[in-house]
Amino acid sequence: MADGFGWRPPRPCEAYRAEWELCRSAAHFLHHYYVHGERPSCEQWRRDLDSCREWEERRSMEAQRSLCESERGRVQTARKHTLVWTPRQSPPADWHLPLPQEKNK
Amino acid sequence: MAGAPDERGPGPAAGEQQPRVACPAFAERLGQGKPQQGFLSSFFSSNQKCQLMLLKTLQTNPYVKLLLDAMKHSGCAVDRERHFSCEDCNGNVSGGFDASMSQVRAANLSGDCSLVNEIFRLRFGLKQHYQTCVRDRAILSILAVRNISKEVAEKAVDEVFESCFNDHEPFGRIPHNKTYARYAHRDFQNRDRYYSNI
C-alpha cells in the first residue's frame, strides 16, 4: 500500500458504483446462480463505494485502510488456485514466425 | 481483479514440447469441415465478409480488445494481416488449442456456455449448470482434435478443472456478456493505478 503522499483509491469511485449496481442487477443474479449455485453478495462493493466517497470528502485513514484491505482480499481470492502452467516472463523469440505447414495466402 | 496479467502467456508456446497428436494443431486449416456454401447474389465472397467481420470485431468487441491488449502487454503484439486467418470451421471445435487447460478456459471465458446457448442445445439446468457445460464443452473440443478415448479426455479435464475454471486471466472475472467484458477491459487499463494503491 502506498502510504502518505500520492495514495488514492485503487479504482475511481464511479467504478465501485458501477460494480455494485452490476452486482445487484437481476441479470447478474441469474449469471451468478447459474455459475455458483448461490446468490451473489454485493455488500462489499457498497462498503467500498462508501469508503471511496469518504476518502474523497474527508481523506479518512480508516476509509483508506478499509479499501486496501478489501482489494487485497479480492486479489488473494483470485490467486488462490494452484497454477497448472508455469508462468513465463516473455513469449518465445520465434512466436511470430510462420508455422511449418502454413500455406501462402 | 485477478493477479498481474503479465506473468502468464496466453497459451502453450509454439516451441514447447507437445505430445504426439493424431490431428495436428489447426487441423481445420487442412480443408476439413463443411464445404463452402453458395452465397447467391452476394456482392462479397465469404472470405471478404470474414475479413470485414474481423476488422469490426477488432475495433469494437471488448473481449477481443482486452485480450489483444493483454497479449501486447505480455510481449505478443498481434497484427491483423499477419496473425489472423479466415477458415471454414468444423462445428465441433471451439478454439484451435490442444491442451485441456486451454479448452476449459476457452469454454469458460468465451460465452460458449451461456444459459441461452445451452438452452438452444436443449441442455437444461440452472443451479451451477454452468460448470457442467464448461467441462462437457472442453471434453468435446479435446475429442475433436485428439485421437483419444472419452475416458482419457474426461480424466485430463477433471485433473485441471478446479484450477483452470478459476483462472480468469486476463478478464479478472467470467465475462458473461459485453458489459462484463467492457468492465474487465476498463480494469485492465486501470491496472497500474490499481496495483500501486493496494
PDB file of N, CA and C in Angstrom, chain A residues 16 20 41-54 63 66-67 70 74:
ATOM      1  N   TYR A  16     -16.625   1.661  -8.438  1.00  0.00           N
ATOM      2  CA  TYR A  16     -17.258   0.924  -7.331  1.00  0.00           C
ATOM      3  C   TYR A  16     -18.769   0.971  -7.470  1.00  0.00           C
ATOM      4  N   TRP A  20     -21.140  -2.271  -8.042  1.00  0.00           N
ATOM      5  CA  TRP A  20     -22.215  -2.542  -7.094  1.00  0.00           C
ATOM      6  C   TRP A  20     -23.541  -2.681  -7.822  1.00  0.00           C
ATOM      7  N   SER A  41     -23.221 -11.908  -3.328  1.00  0.00           N
ATOM      8  CA  SER A  41     -23.258 -10.947  -2.225  1.00  0.00           C
ATOM      9  C   SER A  41     -22.558  -9.668  -2.656  1.00  0.00           C
ATOM     10  N   CYS A  42     -23.271  -8.584  -2.526  1.00  0.00           N
ATOM     11  CA  CYS A  42     -22.804  -7.319  -3.093  1.00  0.00           C
ATOM     12  C   CYS A  42     -22.428  -6.280  -2.045  1.00  0.00           C
ATOM     13  N   GLU A  43     -22.527  -6.668  -0.757  1.00  0.00           N
ATOM     14  CA  GLU A  43     -22.340  -5.666   0.296  1.00  0.00           C
ATOM     15  C   GLU A  43     -20.936  -5.062   0.270  1.00  0.00           C
ATOM     16  N   GLN A  44     -19.947  -5.875  -0.090  1.00  0.00           N
ATOM     17  CA  GLN A  44     -18.580  -5.373  -0.055  1.00  0.00           C
ATOM     18  C   GLN A  44     -18.377  -4.257  -1.060  1.00  0.00           C
ATOM     19  N   TRP A  45     -19.013  -4.336  -2.234  1.00  0.00           N
ATOM     20  CA  TRP A  45     -18.914  -3.241  -3.196  1.00  0.00           C
ATOM     21  C   TRP A  45     -19.504  -1.966  -2.611  1.00  0.00           C
ATOM     22  N   ARG A  46     -20.637  -2.111  -1.897  1.00  0.00           N
ATOM     23  CA  ARG A  46     -21.277  -0.941  -1.288  1.00  0.00           C
ATOM     24  C   ARG A  46     -20.359  -0.322  -0.230  1.00  0.00           C
ATOM     25  N   ARG A  47     -19.731  -1.191   0.567  1.00  0.00           N
ATOM     26  CA  ARG A  47     -18.810  -0.688   1.599  1.00  0.00           C
ATOM     27  C   ARG A  47     -17.640   0.032   0.931  1.00  0.00           C
ATOM     28  N   ASP A  48     -17.137  -0.531  -0.141  1.00  0.00           N
ATOM     29  CA  ASP A  48     -16.011   0.095  -0.840  1.00  0.00           C
ATOM     30  C   ASP A  48     -16.421   1.420  -1.444  1.00  0.00           C
ATOM     31  N   LEU A  49     -17.621   1.474  -1.995  1.00  0.00           N
ATOM     32  CA  LEU A  49     -18.112   2.740  -2.545  1.00  0.00           C
ATOM     33  C   LEU A  49     -18.181   3.794  -1.445  1.00  0.00           C
ATOM     34  N   ASP A  50     -18.707   3.421  -0.299  1.00  0.00           N
ATOM     35  CA  ASP A  50     -18.798   4.370   0.821  1.00  0.00           C
ATOM     36  C   ASP A  50     -17.411   4.804   1.280  1.00  0.00           C
ATOM     37  N   SER A  51     -16.484   3.872   1.381  1.00  0.00           N
ATOM     38  CA  SER A  51     -15.116   4.220   1.789  1.00  0.00           C
ATOM     39  C   SER A  51     -14.493   5.175   0.783  1.00  0.00           C
ATOM     40  N   CYS A  52     -14.707   4.883  -0.510  1.00  0.00           N
ATOM     41  CA  CYS A  52     -14.127   5.723  -1.559  1.00  0.00           C
ATOM     42  C   CYS A  52     -14.642   7.155  -1.427  1.00  0.00           C
ATOM     43  N   ARG A  53     -15.939   7.294  -1.238  1.00  0.00           N
ATOM     44  CA  ARG A  53     -16.523   8.632  -1.112  1.00  0.00           C
ATOM     45  C   ARG A  53     -16.023   9.316   0.150  1.00  0.00           C
ATOM     46  N   GLU A  54     -15.915   8.542   1.220  1.00  0.00           N
ATOM     47  CA  GLU A  54     -15.444   9.115   2.476  1.00  0.00           C
ATOM     48  C   GLU A  54     -14.022   9.627   2.312  1.00  0.00           C
ATOM     49  N   ALA A  63     -10.988   4.886   5.952  1.00  0.00           N
ATOM     50  CA  ALA A  63     -11.519   4.541   4.630  1.00  0.00           C
ATOM     51  C   ALA A  63     -10.417   3.964   3.756  1.00  0.00           C
ATOM     52  N   SER A  66      -9.621   0.452   4.922  1.00  0.00           N
ATOM     53  CA  SER A  66     -10.693  -0.479   4.573  1.00  0.00           C
ATOM     54  C   SER A  66     -10.660  -0.830   3.088  1.00  0.00           C
ATOM     55  N   LEU A  67     -10.410   0.168   2.239  1.00  0.00           N
ATOM     56  CA  LEU A  67     -10.346  -0.090   0.798  1.00  0.00           C
ATOM     57  C   LEU A  67      -9.185  -1.013   0.447  1.00  0.00           C
ATOM     58  N   SER A  70      -9.903  -4.553   1.526  1.00  0.00           N
ATOM     59  CA  SER A  70     -10.902  -5.181   0.659  1.00  0.00           C
ATOM     60  C   SER A  70     -10.300  -5.603  -0.673  1.00  0.00           C
ATOM     61  N   ARG A  74      -9.607  -9.328  -2.474  1.00  0.00           N
ATOM     62  CA  ARG A  74     -10.049  -9.750  -3.816  1.00  0.00           C
ATOM     63  C   ARG A  74      -8.889 -10.366  -4.587  1.00  0.00           C
TER      64      ARG A  74
END
